[in-house]
């Protein structure tokens, strides 16, 4: 197999609510060559609470990548033939972890978790118009338990380990893409702590005009 043909592969991590998968596609027609997937466990400690183990998510993605790479090699490709890897994920699901150890500080709170309903009520009570859409012109979103901001607030207020890590400036927080990229690019050994606007726009913390974190929303 020639190097020109082998160079036209793209990998995709698809980390959904129930399944994590990794697939490799061949350009230019985006033919799917190989795919592997695993189920991700949902944890429901209380009615309306939905959590997942960040380590299970990470290890599930890693397993899928290893299995697909083995399939590639069995069919005459090499891992280095994958030119780039993209990520699609459950965007509002929120993870907090210790940047020094790489260990999660709590289970991930999943997008459809509604434990912050009472927090929404408190936020609305402090707003002059008590309107769910008060910040829509800035964030493009209503005040809702769906998005990451209130999940992060709940974690800081209710989980001692998170509060302590925040005080000591060793708490990293992000959506699933951030957790995966940080770990897959080195983790505690220089992993990239990044996201993109498609995920940031679902946190209720990003200004949709400037495409930067908004000081008012963060406050």
C-alpha atoms as one frame of an Amber mdcrd trajectory, in Angstrom:
protein
   0.000   0.000   0.000   1.506   3.315  -1.099   2.187   6.184   1.295  -0.159
   8.492  -0.634  -3.119   6.187  -0.077  -2.202   5.526   3.532  -2.029   9.217
   4.416  -5.716   9.869   3.777  -7.232   8.667   7.043  -9.133  10.616   9.697
 -10.033   9.341  13.157 -13.137  10.363  15.099 -13.811   9.954  18.815 -17.561
   9.853  19.447 -18.239   9.996  23.193 -21.976   9.939  23.697 -24.246   9.550
  26.694 -24.430   5.768  26.447 -21.664   4.699  24.070 -18.068   5.671  23.361
 -16.653   4.777  19.972 -13.663   5.413  17.745 -13.854   5.220  13.969 -11.433
   5.743  11.111 -12.548   7.136   7.768 -10.822   7.235   4.400 -10.744  10.406
   2.346 -12.012  11.773   0.050 -15.293   9.840   0.181 -15.347   9.446   3.999
 -15.689   5.684   3.743 -15.775   4.204   7.244 -12.995   1.640   7.423 -13.031
   0.474  11.032 -14.971   1.222  14.210 -15.099  -0.077  17.769 -17.488   0.937
  20.551 -18.127   0.270  24.229 -21.025   1.051  26.547 -20.649   3.713  29.232
 -22.331   3.153  32.598 -24.797   5.703  33.916 -24.873   6.213  37.681 -28.080
   7.498  39.308 -27.443   8.054  43.043 -30.767   9.891  43.424 -33.868  10.579
  41.353 -32.946  13.116  38.694 -29.208  12.768  39.286 -27.164  11.309  36.433
 -23.421  10.746  36.712 -20.656   8.884  34.897 -17.171   7.806  35.907 -14.661
   9.998  34.011 -12.049   7.235  34.196 -14.467   4.745  32.621 -15.102   7.235
  29.820 -11.379   7.772  29.233 -10.485   4.081  29.374 -13.415   3.244  27.110
 -12.182   5.700  24.493  -8.624   4.394  24.814  -9.811   0.812  24.359 -11.746
   1.772  21.240  -8.699   3.519  19.799  -6.449   0.531  20.489  -8.906  -1.904
  18.909  -9.283   0.211  15.775  -5.518   0.653  15.466  -5.120  -3.133  15.632
  -7.674  -3.466  12.833  -5.753  -0.904  10.788  -2.504  -2.810  11.139  -4.191
  -6.090  10.244  -5.290  -4.515   6.955  -1.957  -3.024   5.965  -2.259   0.448
   7.490  -0.131   2.053  10.183  -1.227   4.182  13.126   0.760   7.107  11.704
  -1.498   7.015   8.642  -4.183   8.757  10.726  -3.599  12.391   9.770  -5.898
  13.912  12.388  -8.463  13.022  15.033 -11.667  14.899  15.807 -13.983  14.649
  18.793 -17.738  14.786  19.077 -19.170  14.447  22.554 -22.006  15.032  25.008
 -21.229  18.707  25.325 -22.781  19.844  28.609 -21.543  16.916  30.717 -19.046
  18.336  33.206 -15.847  16.925  34.726 -13.588  18.266  37.501 -10.160  16.803
  38.235  -6.877  17.422  40.022  -4.387  18.832  37.526  -1.458  17.548  39.617
  -2.581  13.929  39.929  -4.965  13.595  36.997  -7.569  12.031  39.279 -11.245
  13.066  39.019 -12.530  14.987  42.034 -16.075  13.685  41.494 -18.073  11.740
  38.968 -18.949  13.636  35.809 -22.361  15.294  36.043 -24.256  14.406  32.873
 -26.122  16.931  30.724 -29.592  15.638  31.679 -28.952  15.760  35.446 -31.449
  18.077  37.191 -29.924  18.434  40.670 -29.397  22.163  40.053 -33.084  22.994
  39.591 -33.047  24.750  42.968 -29.932  26.677  41.924 -31.787  27.960  38.876
 -34.515  29.283  41.178 -31.917  31.059  43.335 -30.244  32.642  40.309 -33.558
  33.841  38.905 -34.535  35.336  42.264 -31.427  37.546  42.160 -32.076  38.840
  38.640 -34.010  42.110  38.214 -36.367  40.576  35.653 -36.330  37.019  37.082
 -36.222  35.841  33.478 -34.665  32.579  32.296 -33.453  34.447  29.202 -31.703
  37.218  31.129 -28.240  36.198  29.834 -29.307  34.999  26.391 -27.896  38.064
  24.616 -24.479  37.250  26.098 -24.390  33.460  26.292 -27.053  32.537  23.757
 -28.634  30.265  26.369 -31.303  30.376  29.084 -30.529  29.848  32.758 -31.013
  26.096  33.023 -29.678  23.034  34.882 -28.830  21.625  31.445 -25.628  23.647
  31.028 -22.218  23.313  32.687 -22.078  26.530  34.722 -24.604  25.482  37.352
 -23.126  21.988  37.542 -19.730  23.520  38.335 -21.331  25.762  40.948 -22.995
  22.739  42.579 -19.712  20.825  42.671 -17.894  23.724  44.297 -20.620  24.269
  46.886 -21.242  20.627  47.770 -18.035  18.648  47.267 -15.307  19.395  49.797
 -12.528  18.001  47.606 -13.536  20.346  44.793 -13.585  23.409  47.069 -10.165
  22.501  48.460  -8.702  21.954  44.989 -10.097  25.319  43.853  -8.539  27.110
  46.827  -5.210  25.446  46.089  -5.490  26.281  42.356  -5.189  22.673  41.233
  -8.758  22.107  40.062  -9.279  21.656  36.333 -12.831  21.687  34.989 -14.183
  21.066  31.554 -16.558  19.312  29.251 -15.831  15.778  28.030 -13.693  16.956
  25.107 -11.372  18.806  27.492 -11.020  15.784  29.784 -10.210  13.498  26.855
  -7.796  15.816  25.053  -5.901  16.640  28.256  -5.395  12.955  29.019  -4.681
  11.819  25.459  -2.040  14.527  24.963  -0.054  13.832  28.110  -2.223  14.520
  31.155  -0.084  15.608  34.105   2.929  15.571  31.782   1.922  18.604  29.753
  -1.474  17.610  28.403  -3.316  20.295  26.430  -6.007  21.917  28.588  -8.264
  23.192  25.812 -11.761  23.212  24.386 -13.446  24.736  21.335 -16.360  27.117
  20.848 -18.851  24.344  20.085 -18.363  22.968  23.590 -17.678  26.266  25.351
 -20.923  27.659  23.941 -22.848  25.054  25.953 -21.386  25.978  29.328 -23.360
  29.219  29.907 -19.960  30.841  30.486 -18.907  31.916  26.982 -19.761  35.224
  25.328 -21.154  34.335  21.899 -20.010  37.666  20.442 -16.390  37.666  21.634
 -16.055  33.842  21.736 -14.225  34.224  25.049 -15.144  33.354  28.616 -17.325
  36.176  29.919 -16.346  37.762  33.288 -19.967  38.527  34.196 -21.121  34.977
  33.543 -18.190  33.461  35.412 -18.906  35.709  38.404
